[in-house]
XYZ file of C-alpha atoms in Angstrom:
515
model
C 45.851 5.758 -51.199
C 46.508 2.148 -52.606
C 45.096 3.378 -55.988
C 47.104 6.616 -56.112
C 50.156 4.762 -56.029
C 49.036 2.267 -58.794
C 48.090 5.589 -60.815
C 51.465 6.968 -60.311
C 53.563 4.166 -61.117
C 51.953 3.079 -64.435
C 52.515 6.599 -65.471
C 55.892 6.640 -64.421
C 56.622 3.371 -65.970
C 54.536 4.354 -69.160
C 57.257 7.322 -69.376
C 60.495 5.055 -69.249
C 59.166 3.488 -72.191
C 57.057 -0.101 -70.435
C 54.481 -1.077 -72.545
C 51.012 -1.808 -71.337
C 51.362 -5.781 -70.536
C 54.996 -5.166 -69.003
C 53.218 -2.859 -66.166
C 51.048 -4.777 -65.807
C 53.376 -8.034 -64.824
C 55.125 -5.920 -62.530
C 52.520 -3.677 -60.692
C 50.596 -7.189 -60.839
C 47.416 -5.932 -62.056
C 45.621 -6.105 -64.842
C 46.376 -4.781 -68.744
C 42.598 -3.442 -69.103
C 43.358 -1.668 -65.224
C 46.821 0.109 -66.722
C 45.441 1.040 -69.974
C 42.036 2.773 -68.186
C 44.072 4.425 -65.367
C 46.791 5.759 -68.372
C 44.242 7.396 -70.040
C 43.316 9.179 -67.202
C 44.056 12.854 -65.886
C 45.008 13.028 -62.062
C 41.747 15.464 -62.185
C 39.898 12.579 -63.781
C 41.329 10.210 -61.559
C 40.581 11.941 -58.247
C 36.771 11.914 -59.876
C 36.691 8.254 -60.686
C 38.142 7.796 -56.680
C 35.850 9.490 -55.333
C 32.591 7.788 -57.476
C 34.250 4.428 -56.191
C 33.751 5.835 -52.246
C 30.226 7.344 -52.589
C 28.498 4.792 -54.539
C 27.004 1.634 -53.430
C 27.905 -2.027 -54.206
C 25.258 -4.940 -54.999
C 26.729 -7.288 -52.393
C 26.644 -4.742 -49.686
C 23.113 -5.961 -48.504
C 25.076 -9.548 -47.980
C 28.418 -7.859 -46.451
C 27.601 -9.223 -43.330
C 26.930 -12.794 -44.628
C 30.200 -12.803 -46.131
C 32.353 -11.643 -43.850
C 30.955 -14.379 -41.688
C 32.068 -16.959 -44.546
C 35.347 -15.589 -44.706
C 36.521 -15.372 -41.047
C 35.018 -18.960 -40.884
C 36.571 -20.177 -43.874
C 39.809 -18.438 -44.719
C 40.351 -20.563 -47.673
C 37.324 -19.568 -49.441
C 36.967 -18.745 -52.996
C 35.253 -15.886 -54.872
C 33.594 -18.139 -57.128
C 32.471 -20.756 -53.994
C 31.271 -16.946 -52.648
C 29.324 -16.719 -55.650
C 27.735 -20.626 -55.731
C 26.849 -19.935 -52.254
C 24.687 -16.667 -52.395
C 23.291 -18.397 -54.875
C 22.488 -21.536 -53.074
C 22.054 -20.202 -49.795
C 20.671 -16.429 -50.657
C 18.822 -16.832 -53.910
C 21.138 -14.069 -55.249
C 21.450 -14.543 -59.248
C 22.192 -10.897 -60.290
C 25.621 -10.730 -59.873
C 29.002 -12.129 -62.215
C 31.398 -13.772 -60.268
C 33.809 -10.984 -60.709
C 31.749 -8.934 -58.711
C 32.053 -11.218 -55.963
C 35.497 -11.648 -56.686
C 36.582 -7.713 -56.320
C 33.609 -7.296 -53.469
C 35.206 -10.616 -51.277
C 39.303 -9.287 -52.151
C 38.028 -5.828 -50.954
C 36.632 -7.231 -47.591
C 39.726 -9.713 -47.201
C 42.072 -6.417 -47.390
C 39.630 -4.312 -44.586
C 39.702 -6.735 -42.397
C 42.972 -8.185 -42.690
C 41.606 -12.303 -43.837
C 44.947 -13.351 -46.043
C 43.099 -16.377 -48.566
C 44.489 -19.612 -46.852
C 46.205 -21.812 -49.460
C 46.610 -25.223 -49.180
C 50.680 -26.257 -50.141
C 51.574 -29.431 -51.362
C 53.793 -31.491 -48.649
C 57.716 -32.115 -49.901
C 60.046 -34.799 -48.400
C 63.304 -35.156 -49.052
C 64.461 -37.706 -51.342
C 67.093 -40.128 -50.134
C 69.813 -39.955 -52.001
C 70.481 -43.224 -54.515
C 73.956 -45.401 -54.952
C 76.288 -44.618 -56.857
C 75.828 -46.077 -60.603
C 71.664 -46.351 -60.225
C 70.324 -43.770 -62.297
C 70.371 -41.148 -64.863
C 68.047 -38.518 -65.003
C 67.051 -36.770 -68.602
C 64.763 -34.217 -69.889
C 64.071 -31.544 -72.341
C 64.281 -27.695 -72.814
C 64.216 -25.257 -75.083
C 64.994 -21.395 -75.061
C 64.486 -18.750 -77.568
C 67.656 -16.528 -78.355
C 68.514 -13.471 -80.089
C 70.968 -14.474 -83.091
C 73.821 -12.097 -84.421
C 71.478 -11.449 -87.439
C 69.105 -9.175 -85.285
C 66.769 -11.914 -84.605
C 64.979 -14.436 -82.124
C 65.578 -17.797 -82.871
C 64.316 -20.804 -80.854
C 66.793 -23.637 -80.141
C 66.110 -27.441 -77.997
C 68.212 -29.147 -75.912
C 68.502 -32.005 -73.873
C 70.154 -32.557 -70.338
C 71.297 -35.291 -68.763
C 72.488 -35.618 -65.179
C 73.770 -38.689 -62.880
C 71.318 -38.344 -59.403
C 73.669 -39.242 -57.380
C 76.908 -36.957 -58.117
C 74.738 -34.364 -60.158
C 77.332 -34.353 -62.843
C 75.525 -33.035 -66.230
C 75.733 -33.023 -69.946
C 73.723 -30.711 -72.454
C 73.556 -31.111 -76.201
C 71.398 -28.711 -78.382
C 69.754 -28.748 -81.510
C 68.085 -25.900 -84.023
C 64.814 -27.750 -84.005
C 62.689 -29.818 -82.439
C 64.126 -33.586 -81.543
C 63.308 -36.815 -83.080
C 63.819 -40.353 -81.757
C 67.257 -41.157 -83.472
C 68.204 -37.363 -81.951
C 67.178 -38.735 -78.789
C 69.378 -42.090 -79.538
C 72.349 -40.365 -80.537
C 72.525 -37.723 -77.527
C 72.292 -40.940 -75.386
C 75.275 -42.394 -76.973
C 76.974 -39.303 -76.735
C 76.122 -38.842 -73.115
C 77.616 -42.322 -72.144
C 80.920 -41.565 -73.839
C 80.950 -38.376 -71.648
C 79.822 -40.201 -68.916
C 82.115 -42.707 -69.620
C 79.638 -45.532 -69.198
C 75.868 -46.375 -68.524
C 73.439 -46.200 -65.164
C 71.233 -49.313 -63.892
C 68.600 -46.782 -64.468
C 67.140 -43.999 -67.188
C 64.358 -41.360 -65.307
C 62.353 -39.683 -68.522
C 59.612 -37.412 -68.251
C 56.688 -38.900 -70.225
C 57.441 -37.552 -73.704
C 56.495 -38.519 -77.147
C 59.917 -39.107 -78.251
C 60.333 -42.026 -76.080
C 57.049 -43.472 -74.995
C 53.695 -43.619 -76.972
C 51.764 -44.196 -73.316
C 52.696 -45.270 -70.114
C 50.071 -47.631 -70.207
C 48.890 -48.326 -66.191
C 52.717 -49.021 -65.844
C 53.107 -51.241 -69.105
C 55.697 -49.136 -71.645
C 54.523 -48.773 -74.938
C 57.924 -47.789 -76.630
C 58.193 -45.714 -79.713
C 59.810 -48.559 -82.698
C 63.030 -46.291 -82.878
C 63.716 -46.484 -79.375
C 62.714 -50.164 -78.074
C 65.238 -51.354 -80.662
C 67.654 -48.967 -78.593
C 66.526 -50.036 -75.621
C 67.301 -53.775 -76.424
C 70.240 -53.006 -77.461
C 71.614 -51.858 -74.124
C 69.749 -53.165 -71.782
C 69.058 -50.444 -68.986
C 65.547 -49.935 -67.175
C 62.714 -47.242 -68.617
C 61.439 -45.358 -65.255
C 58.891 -43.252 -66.660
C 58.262 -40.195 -63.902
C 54.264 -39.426 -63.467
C 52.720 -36.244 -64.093
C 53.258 -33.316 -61.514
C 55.369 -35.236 -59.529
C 58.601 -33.415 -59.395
C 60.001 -35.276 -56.393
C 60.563 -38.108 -58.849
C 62.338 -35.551 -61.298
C 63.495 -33.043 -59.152
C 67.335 -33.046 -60.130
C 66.758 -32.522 -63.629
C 63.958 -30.447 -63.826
C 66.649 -28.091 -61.550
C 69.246 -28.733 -64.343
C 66.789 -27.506 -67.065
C 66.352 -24.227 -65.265
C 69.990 -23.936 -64.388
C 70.665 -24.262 -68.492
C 68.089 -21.985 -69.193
C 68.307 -18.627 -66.867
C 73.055 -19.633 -66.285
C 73.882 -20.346 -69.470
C 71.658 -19.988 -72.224
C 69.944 -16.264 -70.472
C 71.261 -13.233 -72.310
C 73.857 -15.369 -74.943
C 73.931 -14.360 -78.488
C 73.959 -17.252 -81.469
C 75.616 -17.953 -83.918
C 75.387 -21.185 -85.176
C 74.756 -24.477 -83.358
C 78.316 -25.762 -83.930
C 79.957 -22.938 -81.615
C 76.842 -23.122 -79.108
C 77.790 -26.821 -78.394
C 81.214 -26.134 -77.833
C 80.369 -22.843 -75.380
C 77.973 -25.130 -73.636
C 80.846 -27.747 -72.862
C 83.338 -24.887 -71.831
C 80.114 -23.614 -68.979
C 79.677 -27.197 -67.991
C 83.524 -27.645 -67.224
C 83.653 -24.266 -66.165
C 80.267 -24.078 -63.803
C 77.667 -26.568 -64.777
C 79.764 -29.422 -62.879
C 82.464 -27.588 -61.247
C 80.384 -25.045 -58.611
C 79.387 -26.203 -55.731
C 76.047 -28.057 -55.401
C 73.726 -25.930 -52.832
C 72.491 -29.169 -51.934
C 75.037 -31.624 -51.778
C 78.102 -28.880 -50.916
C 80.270 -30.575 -53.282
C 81.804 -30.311 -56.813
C 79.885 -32.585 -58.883
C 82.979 -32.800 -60.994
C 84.902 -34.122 -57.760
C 81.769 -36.818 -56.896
C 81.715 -37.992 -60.220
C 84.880 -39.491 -59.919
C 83.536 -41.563 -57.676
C 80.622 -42.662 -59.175
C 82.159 -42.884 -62.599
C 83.388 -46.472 -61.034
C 80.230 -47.641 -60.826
C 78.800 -46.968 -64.434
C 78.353 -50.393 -66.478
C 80.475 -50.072 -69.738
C 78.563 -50.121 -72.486
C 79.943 -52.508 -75.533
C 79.820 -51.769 -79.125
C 79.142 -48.410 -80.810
C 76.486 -46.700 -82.723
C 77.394 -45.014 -86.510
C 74.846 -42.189 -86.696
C 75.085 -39.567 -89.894
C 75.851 -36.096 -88.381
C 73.580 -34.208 -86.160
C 74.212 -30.606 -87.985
C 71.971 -31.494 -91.071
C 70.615 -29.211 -93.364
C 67.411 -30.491 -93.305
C 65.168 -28.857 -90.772
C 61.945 -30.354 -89.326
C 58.379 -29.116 -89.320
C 54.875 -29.921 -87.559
C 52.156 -30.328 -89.974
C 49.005 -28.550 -88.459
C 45.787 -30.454 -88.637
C 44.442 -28.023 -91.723
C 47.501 -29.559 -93.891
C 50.416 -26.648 -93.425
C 53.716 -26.557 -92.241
C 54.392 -23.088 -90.683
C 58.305 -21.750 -92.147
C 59.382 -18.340 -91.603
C 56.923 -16.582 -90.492
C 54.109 -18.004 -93.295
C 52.135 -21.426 -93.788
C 52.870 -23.806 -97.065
C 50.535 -26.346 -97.746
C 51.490 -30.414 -98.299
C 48.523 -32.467 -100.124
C 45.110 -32.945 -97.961
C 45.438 -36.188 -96.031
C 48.939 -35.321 -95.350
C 48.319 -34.684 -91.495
C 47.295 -37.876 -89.865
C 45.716 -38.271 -86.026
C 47.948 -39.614 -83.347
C 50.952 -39.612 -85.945
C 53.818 -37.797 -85.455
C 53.230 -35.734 -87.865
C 56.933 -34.237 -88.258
C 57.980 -32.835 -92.128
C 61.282 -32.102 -93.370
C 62.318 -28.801 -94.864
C 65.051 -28.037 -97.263
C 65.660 -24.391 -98.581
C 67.535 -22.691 -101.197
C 67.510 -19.299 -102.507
C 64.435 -19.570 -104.205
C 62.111 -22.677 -102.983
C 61.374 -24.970 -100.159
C 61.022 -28.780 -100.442
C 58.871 -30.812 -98.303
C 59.045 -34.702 -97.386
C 57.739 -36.672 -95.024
C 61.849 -38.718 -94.951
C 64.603 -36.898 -94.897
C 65.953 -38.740 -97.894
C 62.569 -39.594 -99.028
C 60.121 -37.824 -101.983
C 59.103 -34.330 -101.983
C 55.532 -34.170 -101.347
C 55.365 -30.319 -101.784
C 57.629 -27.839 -103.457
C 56.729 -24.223 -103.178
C 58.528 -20.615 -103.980
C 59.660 -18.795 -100.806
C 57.039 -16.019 -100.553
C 58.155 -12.393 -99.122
C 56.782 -11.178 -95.837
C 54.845 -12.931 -93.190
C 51.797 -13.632 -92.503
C 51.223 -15.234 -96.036
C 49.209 -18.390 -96.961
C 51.355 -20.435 -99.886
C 48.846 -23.055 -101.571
C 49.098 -25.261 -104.307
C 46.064 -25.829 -106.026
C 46.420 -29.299 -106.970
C 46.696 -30.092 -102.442
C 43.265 -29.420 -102.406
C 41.584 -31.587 -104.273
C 39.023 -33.751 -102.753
C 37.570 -37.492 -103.956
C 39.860 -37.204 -107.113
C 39.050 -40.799 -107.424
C 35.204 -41.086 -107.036
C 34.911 -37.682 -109.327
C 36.746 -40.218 -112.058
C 34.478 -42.860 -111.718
C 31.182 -40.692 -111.661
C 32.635 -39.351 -115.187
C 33.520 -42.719 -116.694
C 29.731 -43.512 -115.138
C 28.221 -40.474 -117.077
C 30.255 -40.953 -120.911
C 28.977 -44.668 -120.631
C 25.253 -43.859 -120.058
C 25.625 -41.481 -122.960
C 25.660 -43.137 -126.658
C 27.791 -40.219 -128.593
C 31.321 -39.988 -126.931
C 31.377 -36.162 -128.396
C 28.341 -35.191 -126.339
C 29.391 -37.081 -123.562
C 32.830 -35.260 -123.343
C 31.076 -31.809 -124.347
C 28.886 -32.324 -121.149
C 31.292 -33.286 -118.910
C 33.926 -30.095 -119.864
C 31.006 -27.844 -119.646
C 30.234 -29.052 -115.639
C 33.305 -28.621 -114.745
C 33.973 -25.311 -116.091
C 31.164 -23.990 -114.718
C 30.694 -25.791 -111.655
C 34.632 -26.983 -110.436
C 33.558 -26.668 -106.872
C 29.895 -28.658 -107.047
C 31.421 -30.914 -110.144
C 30.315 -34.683 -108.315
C 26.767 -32.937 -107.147
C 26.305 -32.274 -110.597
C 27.640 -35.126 -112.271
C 25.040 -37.634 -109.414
C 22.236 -35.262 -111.387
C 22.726 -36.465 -114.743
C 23.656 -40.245 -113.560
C 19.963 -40.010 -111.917
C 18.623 -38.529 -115.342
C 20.505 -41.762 -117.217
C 18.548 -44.071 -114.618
C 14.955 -42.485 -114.910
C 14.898 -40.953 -118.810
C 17.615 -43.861 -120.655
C 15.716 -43.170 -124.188
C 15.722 -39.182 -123.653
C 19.151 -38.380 -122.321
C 20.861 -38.302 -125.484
C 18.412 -36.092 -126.902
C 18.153 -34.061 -124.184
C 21.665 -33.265 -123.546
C 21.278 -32.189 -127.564
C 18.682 -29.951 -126.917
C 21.325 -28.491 -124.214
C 23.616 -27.201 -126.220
C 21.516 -26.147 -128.829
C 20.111 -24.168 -125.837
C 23.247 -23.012 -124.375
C 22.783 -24.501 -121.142
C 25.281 -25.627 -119.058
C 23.692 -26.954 -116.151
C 22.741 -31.111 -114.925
C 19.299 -29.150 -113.687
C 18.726 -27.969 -116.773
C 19.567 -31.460 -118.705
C 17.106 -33.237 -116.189
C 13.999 -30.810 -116.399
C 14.624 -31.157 -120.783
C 14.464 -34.948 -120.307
C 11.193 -34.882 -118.329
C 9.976 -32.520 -120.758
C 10.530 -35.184 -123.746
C 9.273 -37.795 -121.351
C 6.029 -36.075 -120.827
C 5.494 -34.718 -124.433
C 6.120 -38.514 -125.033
C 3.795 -39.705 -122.731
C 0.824 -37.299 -124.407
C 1.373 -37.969 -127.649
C 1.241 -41.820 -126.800
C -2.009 -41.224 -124.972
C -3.503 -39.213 -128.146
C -2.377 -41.907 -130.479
C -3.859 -44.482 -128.293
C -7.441 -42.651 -127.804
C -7.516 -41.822 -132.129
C -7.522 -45.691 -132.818
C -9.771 -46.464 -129.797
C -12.464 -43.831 -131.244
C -11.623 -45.545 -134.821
C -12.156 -49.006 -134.276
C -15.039 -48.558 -131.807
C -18.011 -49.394 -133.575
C -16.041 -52.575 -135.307
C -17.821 -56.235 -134.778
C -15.369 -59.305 -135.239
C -17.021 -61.413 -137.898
C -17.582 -65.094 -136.108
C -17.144 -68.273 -137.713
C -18.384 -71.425 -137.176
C -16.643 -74.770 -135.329
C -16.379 -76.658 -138.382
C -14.384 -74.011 -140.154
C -11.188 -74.090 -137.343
C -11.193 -78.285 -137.767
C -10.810 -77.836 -141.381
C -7.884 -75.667 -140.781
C -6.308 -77.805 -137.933
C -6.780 -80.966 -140.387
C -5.415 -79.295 -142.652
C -8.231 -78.612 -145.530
C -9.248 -75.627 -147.236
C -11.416 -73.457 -144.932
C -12.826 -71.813 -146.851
């Protein structure tokens, strides 16, 4: 019966227009179960049913087994099911989603609910007044007035003790001096400054946390100096140290931002100031049963003040930022634009800056700074936009093997000829094939001039080809010494030195005629 009423609500669903992956979130199940049941007849479907009831299951030789697991140990898994047939059973002839559908079947029979174990909350005491600040980030994706999804960033702050709040947004992803600036600009809301700043461990703030020791980003310690409030870094999946904002981030996202149309960022900011006067801070806490506008007033007396002001340029730059992927892209619009190889550097920040006009896109790695790439604005999506010169690879050793190469050679002509020939033919392989004629300079010095003749008169364009001509000349060399060699040997063989006597050589050494 269970599976008759799946079957008829992903066909009723299918014919209000769901897709596939939208039944399947809300009948729970999964894609590959709506898509095989929607291509089924209720003829076929009463077929399939009934093959499920008559035929046998692997595991039903261990049903017994199993069940006595299960009723002994609620919490069990499928796949500790699985380790355990195997370790206990010697069954290996099963996947562990067999066990998995076999175990949920025998759970639903016989009425075992899976135990799960639930993490313990207390309740937090509440802190003083003044103590501490809460912030964290968000970021929601909203359909524009142009017809399309756009994703914007935001940041929330919110005093823990009155719950008072304050958003600012952005129209891409933060930096550090963002991060500075909102901070300024939530203290002039605020009117002044906590004992205390809660942050989520983030990137933007805090290279690692260290054991405990902060390891600040540059931007921010400077900032942090400057005004003199304690870093309380929350851990990891501990939301009882976060709790109040992580509930403001949610209340931004599915209150305020859910279902809004933008514009542009200028009139979001403002329309996210009217819902913070008008609800974010002026409803009634569900926890706390007051206004947080009407505690703030209270706690606003125990802020610090802070003393002197930041000048920051304006938030609502043109400039927009980018991540550069590992494979030396930045991904705009839809298609991926390539900055030089070596661009993208490990545990950097990796963050690019994009300016557009009508017909190109600049890259740099400042705002203000050089553009590293400049490409046209392709059409479509999907597309891969290279230049060719961001590819190119040991620019500086392929230089050096050529200087290497013209020096072994003694005519400069020949030496250039060769070199423009390899890389015409061989642009990809050019150093392997230059390290093949630097090897031929080292073992054939007196042929490699001739030989690299004898390659063009050949029409060869190839370092192989240069190095099997010079071992040619070195072994018709090496013969024709050889035969030159044995022709005087077999010459001067039968030859007898005519001898002289002793008196003759002391004649010479005293200098009288010998002979």
């Amino acid at each position: 019966m269970e599976k008759w009423m799946v079957y008829y609500e992903i066909h009723r669903l299918r014919s209000e227009g769901f897709k596939n992956s939208s039944i399947a979130k809300k009948l729970k199940i999964s894609r590959n179960r709506v898509i095989e049941y929607g291509r089924m007849s209720p003829d076929e479907f009463q077929k399939f049913i009934l093959s499920l009831q008559q035929r046998g299951k692997k595991l039903d030789p261990y049903k017994d087994q199993i069940l006595e697991w299960l009723k002994e140990h609620p919490d069990l898994s499928g796949a500790q099911v699985l380790d355990w047939l195997q370790e206990k059973l010697d069954v290996d002839s099963v996947s562990e989603g067999t066990v998995r559908n076999f175990v949920n079947g025998l759970r639903e029979r016989h009425c075992i609910p899976k135990m799960s174990t639930e993490r313990n909350y207390a309740v937090v005491p509440e802190l003083p007044m003044g103590k501490q600040i809460q912030v964290d980030f968000g970021e929601t994706r909203q359909l524009t007035t142009e017809g399309q999804y756009k994703r914007l960033y935001f940041i929330a702050f919110v005093l823990a003790r009155s719950r008072y709040k304050y958003v600012e947004w952005l129209d891409r992803p933060f930096r550090t001096s963002d991060l500075i600036r909102m901070h300024e600009n939530a203290f002039n809301y605020y009117g002044g400054i906590t004992d205390e700043i809660a942050y989520d461990q983030d990137r933007l703030l805090a290279v690692s946390e260290n054991a405990g020791d902060l390891i600040l980003t540059a931007d921010f310690t400077n900032y942090y100096q400057k005004r003199k409030f304690k870093i309380y870094l929350c851990r990891k999946a501990d939301p009882e140290s976060k709790g109040k904002i992580e509930q403001v981030v949610k209340y931004v996202k599915y209150n305020f931002a859910k279902n809004r149309t933008f514009d542009n960022l200028l009139d979001w900011q403002e329309s996210s100031m009217k819902w913070l006067k008008r609800t974010g801070n002026y409803k009634v806490h569900h926890n706390t049963k007051k206004r947080p506008t009407e505690v703030y007033t209270l706690e606003k007396e125990h802020l610090r003040q802070v003393s002197g002001t930041y000048i920051f340029e304006d938030i609502y730059v043109s400039s927009i930022t980018r991540q550069i992927h590992k494979d030396n892209v930045i991904r705009f619009e839809g298609n991926r634009y390539s900055v030089p190889v070596g661009t993208y550097r490990k545990d950097a920040p990796n963050i690019a800056y994009v300016e557009k006009n009508h017909e190109y896109i600049c890259i740099r790695l400042q705002q203000n700074g050089h553009v590293l790439a400049k490409h046209q604005i392709a059409n479509g999506k999907g597309n891969i936009i290279s230049d060719p010169s961001h590819r190119k690879r040991n620019q500086t050793k392929r230089d050096k093997l050529i200087q290497q190469v013209e020096d072994l050679l003694q005519d400069p002509h020949a030496a250039k000829w060769l070199v423009e020939q390899l890389a015409v033919r061989y642009p990809r392989h050019l150093i392997d094939q230059l390290k093949i004629v630097q090897l031929v300079g080292q073992q054939y010095p007196e042929f490699l001039d001739i030989a690299v003749q004898e390659l063009k008169r050949l029409k060869l364009t190839s370092a192989n080809d240069l190095r099997d001509i010079a071992f040619s000349l070195a072994l018709h060399s090496k013969k024709n010494n050889s035969k030159a060699t044995s022709i005087v040997n077999e010459k001067y063989k039968n030859l007898i030195a005519p001898e002289r006597k002793e008196d003759i050589y002391l004649q010479v050494l005293r200098g009288g005629d010998s002979k």
